[in-house]
Coordinates of C-alpha atoms and ligand atoms in Angstrom, one line a residue:
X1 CA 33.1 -0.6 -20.9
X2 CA 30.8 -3.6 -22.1
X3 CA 27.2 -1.7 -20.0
X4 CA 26.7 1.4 -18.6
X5 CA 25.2 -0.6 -15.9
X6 CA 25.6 -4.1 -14.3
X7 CA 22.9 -5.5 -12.2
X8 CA 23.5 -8.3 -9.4
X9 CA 20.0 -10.4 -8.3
X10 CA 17.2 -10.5 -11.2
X11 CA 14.1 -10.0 -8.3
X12 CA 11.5 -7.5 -8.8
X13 CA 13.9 -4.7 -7.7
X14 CA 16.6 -5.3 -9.8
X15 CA 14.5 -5.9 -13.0
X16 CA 12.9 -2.4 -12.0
X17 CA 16.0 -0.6 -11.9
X18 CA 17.0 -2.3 -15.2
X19 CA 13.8 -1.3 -17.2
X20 CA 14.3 2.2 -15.9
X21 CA 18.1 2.7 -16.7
X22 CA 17.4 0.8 -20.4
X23 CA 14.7 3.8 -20.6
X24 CA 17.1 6.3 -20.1
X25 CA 19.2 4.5 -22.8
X26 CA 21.7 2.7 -20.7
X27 CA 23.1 -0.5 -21.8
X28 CA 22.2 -2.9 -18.9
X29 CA 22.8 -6.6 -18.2
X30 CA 21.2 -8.7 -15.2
X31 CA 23.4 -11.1 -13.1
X32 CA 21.1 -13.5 -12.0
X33 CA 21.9 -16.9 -10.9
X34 CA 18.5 -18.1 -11.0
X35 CA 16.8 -19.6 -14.2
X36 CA 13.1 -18.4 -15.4
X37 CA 10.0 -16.7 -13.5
X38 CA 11.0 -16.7 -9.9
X39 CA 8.1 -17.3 -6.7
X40 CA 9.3 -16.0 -3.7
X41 CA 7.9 -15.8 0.1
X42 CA 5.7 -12.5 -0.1
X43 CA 2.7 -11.0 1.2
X44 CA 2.7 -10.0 -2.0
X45 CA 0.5 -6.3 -1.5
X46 CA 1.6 -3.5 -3.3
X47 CA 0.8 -0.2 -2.6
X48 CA -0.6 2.8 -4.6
X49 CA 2.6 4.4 -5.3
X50 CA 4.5 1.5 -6.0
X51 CA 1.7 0.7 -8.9
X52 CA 2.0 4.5 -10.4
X53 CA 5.6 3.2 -10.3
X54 CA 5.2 0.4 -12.7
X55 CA 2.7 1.5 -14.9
X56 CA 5.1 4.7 -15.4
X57 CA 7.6 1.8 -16.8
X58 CA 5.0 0.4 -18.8
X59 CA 4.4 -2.7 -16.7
X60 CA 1.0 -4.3 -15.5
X61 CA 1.1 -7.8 -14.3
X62 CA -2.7 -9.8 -13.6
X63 CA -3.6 -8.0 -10.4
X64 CA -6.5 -8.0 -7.9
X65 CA -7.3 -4.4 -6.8
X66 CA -7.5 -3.3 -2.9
X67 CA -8.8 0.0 -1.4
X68 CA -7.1 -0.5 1.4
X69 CA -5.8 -2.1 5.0
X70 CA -8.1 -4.0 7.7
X71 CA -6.3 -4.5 10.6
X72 CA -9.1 -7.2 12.5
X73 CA -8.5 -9.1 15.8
X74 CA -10.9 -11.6 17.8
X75 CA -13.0 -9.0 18.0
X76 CA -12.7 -5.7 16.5
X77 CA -11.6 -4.3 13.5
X78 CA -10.4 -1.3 11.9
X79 CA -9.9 0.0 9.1
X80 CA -8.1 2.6 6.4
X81 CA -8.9 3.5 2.7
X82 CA -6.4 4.9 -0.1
X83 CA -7.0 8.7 -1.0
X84 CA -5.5 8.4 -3.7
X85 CA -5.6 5.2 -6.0
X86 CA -5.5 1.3 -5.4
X87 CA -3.1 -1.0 -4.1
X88 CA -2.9 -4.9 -6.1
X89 CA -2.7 -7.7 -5.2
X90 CA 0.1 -9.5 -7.7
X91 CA 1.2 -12.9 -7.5
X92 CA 5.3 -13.1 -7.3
X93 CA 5.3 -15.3 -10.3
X94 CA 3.2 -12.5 -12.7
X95 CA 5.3 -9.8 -11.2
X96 CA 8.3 -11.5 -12.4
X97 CA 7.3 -12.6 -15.5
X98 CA 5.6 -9.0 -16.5
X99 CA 8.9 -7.3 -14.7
X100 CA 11.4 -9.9 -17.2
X101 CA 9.2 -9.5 -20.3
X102 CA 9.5 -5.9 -20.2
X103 CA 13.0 -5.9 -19.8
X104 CA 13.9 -8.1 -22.4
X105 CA 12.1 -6.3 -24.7
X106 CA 13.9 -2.9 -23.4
X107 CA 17.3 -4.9 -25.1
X108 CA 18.4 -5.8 -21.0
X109 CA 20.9 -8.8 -21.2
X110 CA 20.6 -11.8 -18.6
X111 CA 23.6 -13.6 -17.6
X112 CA 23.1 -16.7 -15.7
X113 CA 25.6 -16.3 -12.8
X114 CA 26.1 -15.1 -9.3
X115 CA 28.1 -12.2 -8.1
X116 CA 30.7 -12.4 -5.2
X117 CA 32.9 -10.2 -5.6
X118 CA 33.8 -7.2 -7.1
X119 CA 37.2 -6.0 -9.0
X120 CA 37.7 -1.9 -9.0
X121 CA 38.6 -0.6 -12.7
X122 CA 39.9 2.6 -13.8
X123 CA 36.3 3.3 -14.9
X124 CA 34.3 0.9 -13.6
X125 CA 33.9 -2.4 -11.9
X126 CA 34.3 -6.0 -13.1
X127 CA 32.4 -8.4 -11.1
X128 CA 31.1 -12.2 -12.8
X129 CA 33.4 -11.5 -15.9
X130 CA 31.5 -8.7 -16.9
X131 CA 32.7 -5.2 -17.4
X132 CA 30.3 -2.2 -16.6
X133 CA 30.5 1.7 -15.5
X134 CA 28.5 1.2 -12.6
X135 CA 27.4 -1.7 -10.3
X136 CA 23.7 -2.1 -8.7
X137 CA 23.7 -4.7 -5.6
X138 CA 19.6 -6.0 -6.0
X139 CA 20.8 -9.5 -4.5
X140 CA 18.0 -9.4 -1.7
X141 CA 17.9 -9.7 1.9
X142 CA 20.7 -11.7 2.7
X143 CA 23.1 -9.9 0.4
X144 CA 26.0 -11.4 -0.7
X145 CA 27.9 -8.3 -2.0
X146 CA 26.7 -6.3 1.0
X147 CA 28.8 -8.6 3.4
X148 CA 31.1 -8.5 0.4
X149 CA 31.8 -4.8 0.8
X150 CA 32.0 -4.9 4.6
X151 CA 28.4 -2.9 4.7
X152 CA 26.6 -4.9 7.1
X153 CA 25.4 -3.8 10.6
X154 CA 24.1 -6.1 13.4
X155 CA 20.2 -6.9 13.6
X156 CA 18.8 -4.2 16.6
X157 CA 15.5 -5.8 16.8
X158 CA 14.1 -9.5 17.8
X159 CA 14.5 -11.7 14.8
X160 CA 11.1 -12.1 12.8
X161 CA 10.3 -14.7 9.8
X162 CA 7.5 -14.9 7.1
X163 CA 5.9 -17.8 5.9
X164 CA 2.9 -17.7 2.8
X165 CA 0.6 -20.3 0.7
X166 CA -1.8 -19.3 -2.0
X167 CA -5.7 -20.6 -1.3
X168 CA -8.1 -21.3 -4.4
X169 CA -11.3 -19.3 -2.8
X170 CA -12.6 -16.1 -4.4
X171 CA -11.8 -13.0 -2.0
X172 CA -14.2 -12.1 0.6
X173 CA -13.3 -8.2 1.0
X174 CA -11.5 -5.9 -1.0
X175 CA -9.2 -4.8 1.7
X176 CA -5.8 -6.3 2.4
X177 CA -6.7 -8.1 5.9
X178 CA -4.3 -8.2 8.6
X179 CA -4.8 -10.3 11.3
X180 CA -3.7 -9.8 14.6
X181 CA -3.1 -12.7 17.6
X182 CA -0.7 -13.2 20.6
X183 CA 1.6 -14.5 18.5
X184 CA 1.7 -13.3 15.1
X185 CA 0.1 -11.8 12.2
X186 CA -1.7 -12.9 9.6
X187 CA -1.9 -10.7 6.0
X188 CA -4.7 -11.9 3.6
X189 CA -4.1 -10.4 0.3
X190 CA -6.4 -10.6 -2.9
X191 CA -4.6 -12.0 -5.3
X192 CA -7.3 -12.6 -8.5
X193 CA -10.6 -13.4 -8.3
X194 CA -10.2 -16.5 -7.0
X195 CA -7.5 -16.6 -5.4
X196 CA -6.2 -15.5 -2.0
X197 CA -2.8 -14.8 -0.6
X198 CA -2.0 -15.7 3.1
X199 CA 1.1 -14.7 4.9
X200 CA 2.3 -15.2 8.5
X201 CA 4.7 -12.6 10.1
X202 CA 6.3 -14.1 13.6
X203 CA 9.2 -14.0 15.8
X204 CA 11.6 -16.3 16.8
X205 CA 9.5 -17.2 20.2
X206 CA 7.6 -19.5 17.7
X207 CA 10.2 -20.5 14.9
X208 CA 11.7 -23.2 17.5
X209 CA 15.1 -24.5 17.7
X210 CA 15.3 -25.6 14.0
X211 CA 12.5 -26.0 11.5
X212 CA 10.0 -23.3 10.8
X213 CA 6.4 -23.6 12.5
X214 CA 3.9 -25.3 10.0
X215 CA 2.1 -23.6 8.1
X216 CA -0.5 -25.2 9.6
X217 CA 0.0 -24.2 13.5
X218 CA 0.1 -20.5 12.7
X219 CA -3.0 -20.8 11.1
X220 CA -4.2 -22.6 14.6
X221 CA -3.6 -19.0 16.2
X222 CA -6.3 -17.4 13.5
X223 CA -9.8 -19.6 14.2
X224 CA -11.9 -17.2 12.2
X225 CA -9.2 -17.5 9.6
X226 CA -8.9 -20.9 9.8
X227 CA -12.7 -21.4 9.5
X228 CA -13.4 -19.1 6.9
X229 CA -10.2 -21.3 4.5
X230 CA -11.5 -25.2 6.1
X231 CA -11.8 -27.7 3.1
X232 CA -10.5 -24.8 0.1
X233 CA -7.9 -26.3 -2.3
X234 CA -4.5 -24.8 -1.5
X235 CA -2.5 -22.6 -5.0
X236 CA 0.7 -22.8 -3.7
X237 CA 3.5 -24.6 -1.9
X238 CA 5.0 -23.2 1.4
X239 CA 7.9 -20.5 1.2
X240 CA 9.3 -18.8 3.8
X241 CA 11.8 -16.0 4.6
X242 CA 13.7 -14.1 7.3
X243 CA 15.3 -13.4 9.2
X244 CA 13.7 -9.8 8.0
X245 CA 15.7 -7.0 9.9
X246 CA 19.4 -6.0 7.5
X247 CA 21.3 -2.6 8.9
X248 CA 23.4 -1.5 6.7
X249 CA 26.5 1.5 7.5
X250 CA 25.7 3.0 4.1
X251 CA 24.2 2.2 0.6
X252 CA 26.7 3.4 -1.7
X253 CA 30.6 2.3 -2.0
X254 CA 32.6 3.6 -5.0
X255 CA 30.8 2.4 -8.2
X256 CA 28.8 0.2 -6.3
X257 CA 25.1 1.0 -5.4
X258 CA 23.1 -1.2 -2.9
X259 CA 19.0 -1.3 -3.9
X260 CA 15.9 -3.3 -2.8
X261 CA 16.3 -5.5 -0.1
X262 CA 20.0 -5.6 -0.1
X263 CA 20.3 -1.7 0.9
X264 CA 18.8 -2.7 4.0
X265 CA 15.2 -4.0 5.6
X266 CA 13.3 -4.0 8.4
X267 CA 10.2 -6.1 8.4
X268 CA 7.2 -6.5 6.1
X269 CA 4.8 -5.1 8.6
X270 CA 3.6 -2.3 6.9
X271 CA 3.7 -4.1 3.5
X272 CA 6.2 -2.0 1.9
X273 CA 9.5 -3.6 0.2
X274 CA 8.8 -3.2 -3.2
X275 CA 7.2 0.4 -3.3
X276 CA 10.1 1.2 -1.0
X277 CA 12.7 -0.8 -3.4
X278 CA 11.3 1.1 -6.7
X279 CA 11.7 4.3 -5.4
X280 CA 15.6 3.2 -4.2
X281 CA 16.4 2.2 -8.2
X282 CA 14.8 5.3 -9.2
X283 CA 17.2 7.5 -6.5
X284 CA 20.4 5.3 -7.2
X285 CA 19.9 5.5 -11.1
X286 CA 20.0 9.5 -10.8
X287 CA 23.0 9.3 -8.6
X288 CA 24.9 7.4 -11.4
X289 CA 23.6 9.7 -14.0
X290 CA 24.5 12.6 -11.6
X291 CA 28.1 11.1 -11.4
X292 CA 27.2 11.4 -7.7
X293 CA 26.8 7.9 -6.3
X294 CA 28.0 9.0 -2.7
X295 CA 24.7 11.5 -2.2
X296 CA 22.9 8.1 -2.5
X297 CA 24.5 7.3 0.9
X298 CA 22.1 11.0 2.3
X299 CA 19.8 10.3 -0.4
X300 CA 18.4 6.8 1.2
X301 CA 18.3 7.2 4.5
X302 CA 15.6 10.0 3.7
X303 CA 13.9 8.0 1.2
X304 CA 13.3 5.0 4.3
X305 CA 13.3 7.3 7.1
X306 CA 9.4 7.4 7.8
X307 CA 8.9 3.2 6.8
X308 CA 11.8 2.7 9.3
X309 CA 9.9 5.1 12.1
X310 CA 6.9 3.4 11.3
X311 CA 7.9 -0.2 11.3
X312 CA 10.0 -0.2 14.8
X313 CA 6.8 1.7 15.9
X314 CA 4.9 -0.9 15.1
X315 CA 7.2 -3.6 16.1
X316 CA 7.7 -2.3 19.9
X317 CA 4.1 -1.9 20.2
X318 CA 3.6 -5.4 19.0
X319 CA 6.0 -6.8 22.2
X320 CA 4.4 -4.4 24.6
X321 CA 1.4 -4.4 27.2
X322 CA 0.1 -1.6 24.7
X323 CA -0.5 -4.1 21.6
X324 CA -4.2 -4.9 23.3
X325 CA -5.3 -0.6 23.2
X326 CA -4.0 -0.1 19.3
X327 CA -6.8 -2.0 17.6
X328 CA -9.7 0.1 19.7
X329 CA -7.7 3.1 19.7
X330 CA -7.9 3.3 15.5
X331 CA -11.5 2.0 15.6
X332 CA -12.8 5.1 17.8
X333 CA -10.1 7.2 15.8
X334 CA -11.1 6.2 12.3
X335 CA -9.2 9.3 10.6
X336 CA -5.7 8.2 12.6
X337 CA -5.3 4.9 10.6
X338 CA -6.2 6.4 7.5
X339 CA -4.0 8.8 8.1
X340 CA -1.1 6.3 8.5
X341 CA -2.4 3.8 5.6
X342 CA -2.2 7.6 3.4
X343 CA 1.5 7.8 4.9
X344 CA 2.7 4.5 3.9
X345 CA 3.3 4.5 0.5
X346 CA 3.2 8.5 0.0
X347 CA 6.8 9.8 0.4
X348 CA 6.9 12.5 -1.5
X349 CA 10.2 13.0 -3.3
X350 CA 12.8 14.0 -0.8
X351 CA 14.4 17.6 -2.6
X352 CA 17.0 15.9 -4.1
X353 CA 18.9 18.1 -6.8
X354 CA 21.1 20.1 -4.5
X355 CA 22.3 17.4 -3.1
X356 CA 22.9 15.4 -6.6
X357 CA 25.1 18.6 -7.8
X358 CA 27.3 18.6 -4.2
X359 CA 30.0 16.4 -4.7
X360 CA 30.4 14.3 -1.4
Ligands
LIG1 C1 6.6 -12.8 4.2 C2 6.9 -11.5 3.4 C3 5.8 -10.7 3.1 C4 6.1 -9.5 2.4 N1 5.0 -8.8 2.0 C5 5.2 -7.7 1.2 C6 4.1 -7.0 0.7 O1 2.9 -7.3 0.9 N2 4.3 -5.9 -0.1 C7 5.6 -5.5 -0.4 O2 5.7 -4.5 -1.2 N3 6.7 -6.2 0.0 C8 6.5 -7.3 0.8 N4 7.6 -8.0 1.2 C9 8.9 -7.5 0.9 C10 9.3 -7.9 -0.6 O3 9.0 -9.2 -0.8 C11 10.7 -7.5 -0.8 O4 11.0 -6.2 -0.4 C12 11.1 -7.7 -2.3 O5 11.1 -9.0 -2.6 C13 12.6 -7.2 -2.5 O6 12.9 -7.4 -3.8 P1 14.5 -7.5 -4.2 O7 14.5 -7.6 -5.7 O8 15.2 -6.5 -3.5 O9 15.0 -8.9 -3.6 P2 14.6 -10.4 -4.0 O10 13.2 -10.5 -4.4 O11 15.0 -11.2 -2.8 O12 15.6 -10.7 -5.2 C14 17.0 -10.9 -5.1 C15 17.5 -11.6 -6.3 O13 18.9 -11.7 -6.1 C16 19.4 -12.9 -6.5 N5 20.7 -13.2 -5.9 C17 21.0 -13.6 -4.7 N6 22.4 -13.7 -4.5 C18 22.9 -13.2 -5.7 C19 24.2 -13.1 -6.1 N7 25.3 -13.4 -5.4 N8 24.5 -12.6 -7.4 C20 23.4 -12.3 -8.2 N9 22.1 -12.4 -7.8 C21 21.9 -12.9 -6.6 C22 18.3 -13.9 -6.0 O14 18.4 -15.1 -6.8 C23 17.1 -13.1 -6.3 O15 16.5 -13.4 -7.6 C24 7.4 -9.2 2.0 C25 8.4 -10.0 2.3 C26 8.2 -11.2 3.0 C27 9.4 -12.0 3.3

């Protein structure tokens, strides 16, 4: 075989799982169809573990640190503060760029094409024209190969989208802010010292019958927002994404592994894709090595079980009567949200090497 391992979709994820495999001395070539440093829509927050995650593989883009989450709406706000190290703040452009720098020098070979399909081999896959041991799906939300291998599930929830700009205006806390209105949310992320990340999270009650709400009527639904950004230069140009919410009926298929976004998603809420996408390459890679890649299939679920619970928490609370007590229940419960930012982010290690030595 050409690799050990063959990467579709050169995004944060799939770069991470090739820096790590290339540190475990794996051959590993990238299938990317995209040229260069790629932006992305993104709220663009990452938590404390999914930092320790890429300073363990020797990567630190230009960050902005946070202590935490503020959750703020007309009137109230609460708040919850890491026990245990900072989150940052990290454009999508020096992500990339740190995340593809490190990887090239770790020997990882880009090839500029897409992945569609995928031939079976006696000890490995062919997909793109390129031979490999062992096949890692990172081709983001939408998936190609996902619907390829027949792994998709229908959507459960309402549809949601995501829409984000960049604002030249020196942060004003050192929290991640999330705003809360009727309609939608508003994340504010810290991005550098002067600059400012803010994404809109909504549902399909405002996306309309064909073009995505402007940028600019979201931010209508913020006024303190809106006041606070009046007359500041914007950084960026609009991107949006969604719908958010992939099901898949399992993340492993012969040599194939699914990772990141493409193993399956259910909304940004609790600002958690790439921590939770790390952690996936780091699972799948010792499935391969195991010469297990069906325990990945138990392995996953585990790994997203308490994001999942969490998120469609959230998400039915945000439709129901109830959305108007959360914000003054955490305020006079202070502990209870710091409790929950502790939880996202904090999986500990599901026990793992039983399962990796049980063939499935
Ligand atoms: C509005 C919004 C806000 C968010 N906020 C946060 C946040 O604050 N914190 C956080 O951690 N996460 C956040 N997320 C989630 C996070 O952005 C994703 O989890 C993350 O981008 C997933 O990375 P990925 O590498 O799996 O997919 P992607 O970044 O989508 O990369 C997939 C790659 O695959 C390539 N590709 C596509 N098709 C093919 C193919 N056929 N063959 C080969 N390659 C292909 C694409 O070109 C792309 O480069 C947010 C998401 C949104 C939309």
């Amino acid at each position: 075989m050409r690799y050990d391992l063959l990467i579709a979709g050169g995004g944060p994820v799939g770069l991470y799982a090739a820096i790590l495999a290339a540190t475990h001395g794996m051959k590993v070539a990238i299938a990317e169809p995209k040229a260069g440093v790629i932006d992305k829509a993104c709220g663009e927050g990452l938590m404390p573990a999914a930092v320790a995650a890429l300073l363990a593989v020797g990567v630190a883009p230009a960050h902005q640190p946070f202590e935490g989450i503020r959750y703020i709406d007309s009137n109230r706000t609460a708040e919850g503060r890491f026990s245990r190290g900072v989150g940052w703040g990290v454009r999508r452009l020096a992500l990339h760029s740190a995340l593809m720098e490190r990887a090239f020098d770790l020997g990882v070979q880009t090839e500029r094409t897409a992945v569609h399909t995928i031939d079976a081999q006696p000890e490995g896959i062919r997909a793109a024209g390129i031979e490999a041991r062992w096949l890692f799906a990172a081709d983001g939300l939408h998936s190609p190969l996902r619907k390829h291998l027949g792994l998709q599930l229908p959507a459960r929830f309402p549809r949601r989208y995501g829409i984000r700009r960049h604002f030249v205006i020196a942060p004003w806390s050192s929290f991640v802010e999330v705003h809360w209105s009727e309609q939608a949310e508003a994340y504010v992320t810290p991005v550098s010292d002067r600059e400012v990340g803010v994404a809109f999270l909504f549902d399909d009650r405002l996306k309309g019958a064909s073009s995505e709400p402007p940028f600019e009527r979201l931010m209508a639904a913020f006024p303190a927002l809106q006041e606070r950004l009046r007359g500041t230069d914007v950084g960026s140009t609009v991107r949006g994404a969604g719908p958010f919410e992939q099901r898949t009926l399992h993340q492993a298929s012969g040599r194939t592994l699914l990772i990141g976004d493409a193993a399956g998603y259910l909304d940004p809420i609790t600002g958690e894709g790439l921590r939770l996408g790390f952690e996936a390459a780091s699972l799948a890679l010792e499935c391969i090595e195991a010469g297990n890649p069906a325990a990945y299939n138990l392995l996953w679920p585990r790994a997203y079980r308490r994001y999942w619970w969490m998120t469609a928490g959230l998400l039915t609370l945000r439709r129901s009567p109830l959305r108007k007590v959360m914000l003054p229940a955490l305020q006079h419960v202070p502990g209870l949200f710091t409790a929950a930012v502790n939880a996202l982010g904090a999986e500990p290690p599901p026990k793992r090497q039983r399962l990796l030595r049980t063939p499935i």
